[in-house]
Coordinates of C-alpha atoms in Angstrom, one line a residue:
M1 CA 63.6 -8.2 -18.1
K2 CA 62.1 -5.9 -20.7
R3 CA 61.9 -8.8 -23.1
L4 CA 60.0 -10.9 -20.6
V5 CA 57.5 -8.1 -20.1
L6 CA 57.1 -7.9 -23.9
I7 CA 56.5 -11.6 -24.2
V8 CA 53.9 -11.6 -21.4
A9 CA 52.1 -8.7 -22.9
A10 CA 52.1 -10.2 -26.5
A11 CA 50.8 -13.5 -25.0
T12 CA 48.1 -11.8 -23.0
A13 CA 46.9 -9.8 -26.1
T14 CA 46.9 -12.9 -28.3
L15 CA 44.9 -14.8 -25.5
F16 CA 42.2 -12.1 -25.3
T17 CA 41.8 -11.6 -29.0
S18 CA 41.6 -15.2 -29.8
C19 CA 38.7 -15.6 -27.2
N20 CA 36.7 -12.8 -28.8
E21 CA 33.9 -14.8 -30.1
S22 CA 30.8 -13.0 -31.4
A23 CA 28.1 -12.9 -28.7
S24 CA 25.3 -13.1 -31.3
A25 CA 26.7 -16.5 -32.3
K26 CA 25.9 -17.8 -28.8
I27 CA 22.2 -16.8 -28.7
D28 CA 19.9 -19.8 -29.0
E29 CA 16.6 -18.8 -30.9
A30 CA 14.6 -21.2 -28.6
N31 CA 15.9 -19.5 -25.5
L32 CA 15.1 -16.0 -26.9
T33 CA 11.5 -17.2 -27.6
A34 CA 11.1 -18.7 -24.1
A35 CA 12.4 -15.5 -22.5
A36 CA 9.9 -13.3 -24.5
Q37 CA 7.0 -15.6 -23.4
R38 CA 8.2 -15.4 -19.8
D39 CA 8.3 -11.7 -19.9
A40 CA 4.9 -11.5 -21.5
V41 CA 3.4 -13.5 -18.6
K42 CA 5.2 -11.2 -16.0
Q43 CA 3.2 -8.2 -17.4
D44 CA -0.1 -9.9 -16.5
Y45 CA -0.7 -8.1 -13.2
P46 CA -3.8 -7.1 -11.4
E47 CA -4.3 -3.3 -10.9
M48 CA -5.9 -1.8 -7.8
T49 CA -7.8 1.3 -8.8
F50 CA -9.5 3.1 -5.9
D51 CA -12.5 5.3 -6.3
E52 CA -10.7 7.6 -4.0
T53 CA -7.4 7.3 -2.1
S54 CA -7.9 10.0 0.5
Y55 CA -10.9 10.8 2.8
D56 CA -11.2 13.9 4.9
F57 CA -13.5 13.2 7.8
G58 CA -13.7 16.9 8.7
T59 CA -13.8 18.0 12.3
V60 CA -14.7 15.5 15.1
T61 CA -14.4 15.5 18.9
E62 CA -11.7 13.4 20.5
G63 CA -12.9 9.9 21.3
T64 CA -15.0 9.5 18.1
V65 CA -14.2 6.5 16.0
V66 CA -14.3 7.5 12.4
E67 CA -15.0 4.9 9.7
H68 CA -14.8 5.1 6.0
E69 CA -15.1 2.5 3.3
Y70 CA -12.9 2.7 0.3
T71 CA -14.0 0.9 -2.9
F72 CA -11.6 -0.3 -5.5
T73 CA -11.8 -2.1 -8.8
N74 CA -9.3 -4.6 -10.2
T75 CA -8.6 -3.0 -13.5
G76 CA -5.8 -5.5 -14.3
S77 CA -6.1 -8.9 -16.1
S78 CA -5.4 -11.3 -13.3
P79 CA -7.1 -11.8 -9.9
L80 CA -6.2 -9.2 -7.2
V81 CA -5.1 -10.5 -3.8
I82 CA -4.6 -8.4 -0.7
V83 CA -1.8 -10.1 1.4
N84 CA -2.0 -7.6 4.3
A85 CA -3.0 -4.1 5.2
K86 CA -1.7 -2.0 8.1
G87 CA -2.3 1.4 9.6
S88 CA 0.4 3.9 10.2
C89 CA -0.4 3.5 14.0
G90 CA -2.4 1.3 16.2
C91 CA -5.3 3.8 16.2
T92 CA -6.0 3.0 12.5
V93 CA -7.3 -0.5 11.8
P94 CA -8.2 -1.7 8.2
T95 CA -10.5 -4.5 7.3
W96 CA -10.5 -5.7 3.7
T97 CA -11.9 -8.1 1.1
K98 CA -10.2 -11.5 1.9
E99 CA -11.1 -13.3 -1.4
P100 CA -9.3 -12.7 -4.6
V101 CA -10.9 -10.0 -6.7
A102 CA -11.4 -11.0 -10.3
P103 CA -10.5 -8.6 -13.1
G104 CA -13.4 -6.0 -13.5
E105 CA -14.8 -6.8 -10.0
K106 CA -14.9 -4.5 -7.0
G107 CA -13.6 -4.9 -3.5
M108 CA -13.5 -2.8 -0.3
M109 CA -11.2 -1.6 2.4
L110 CA -12.9 -0.4 5.6
V111 CA -10.7 1.9 7.7
K112 CA -11.5 2.7 11.3
F113 CA -9.7 5.6 13.1
N114 CA -10.0 5.8 16.8
T115 CA -9.4 9.6 17.7
S116 CA -8.8 9.0 21.4
G117 CA -5.5 10.6 22.5
K118 CA -5.1 12.1 19.0
P119 CA -6.1 15.8 19.1
D120 CA -5.5 18.4 16.4
A121 CA -4.8 17.8 12.7
Q122 CA -4.5 14.0 11.8
T123 CA -3.3 12.2 8.8
K124 CA -3.1 8.4 8.9
T125 CA -2.0 6.1 6.1
V126 CA -2.9 2.5 5.5
T127 CA -0.3 0.5 3.5
I128 CA -1.8 -2.4 1.5
K129 CA 0.5 -5.3 0.4
T130 CA -0.9 -6.8 -2.8
N131 CA 0.1 -8.9 -5.8
T132 CA 0.0 -5.9 -8.1
K133 CA 3.2 -5.0 -10.1
S134 CA 4.4 -2.5 -7.4
G135 CA 3.3 -4.8 -4.6
Q136 CA 2.1 -2.1 -2.4
E137 CA -0.8 0.5 -2.5
S138 CA -1.7 3.2 0.1
I139 CA -4.7 5.1 1.2
T140 CA -5.1 8.0 3.6
I141 CA -7.7 9.3 6.1
N142 CA -7.3 12.7 7.5
G143 CA -9.2 15.6 9.4
F144 CA -9.1 17.5 12.6
V145 CA -9.7 16.2 16.1
T146 CA -11.0 18.7 18.7
P147 CA -9.7 17.9 22.2
R148 CA -12.4 16.8 24.6
G149 CA -14.1 19.9 26.3
Q150 CA -13.0 22.4 23.6
A151 CA -15.1 24.1 20.9
A152 CA -14.9 22.4 17.5
T153 CA -12.8 24.8 15.6
P154 CA -9.7 23.6 13.6
N155 CA -6.6 25.7 13.6
A156 CA -6.2 27.4 10.3

């Protein structure tokens, strides 16, 4: 029995060492060049650079619709496409540039926040799906909403 175990162990060791071919011998130079070119193309992304990513609307009375236009520049090297944009709740509605934004050009994102039913301190986020490297960008709008019929003084 011990002899059988020794024979199996020796055969296994021989099998593994005989298949130990050098990995560098298997690399094809043409494939390596093609992979480098592919990776270089993948780095050619647009970049969405906002003039500001957060806007403070101050203090408003409940029921006011706050609007703010965010401007951005495509600082990347390929056209920027906004696939979708969505507010963190139904009270926050974005409208955006629908056409691709060429490198060096500007685009806009208009955000409307309906303060009805949203008293006190508010922070809303708009998530933007794009063709940038990260695939997602975000901007925020925040401020204080005074309940209807109360004096306009935010809690400190």
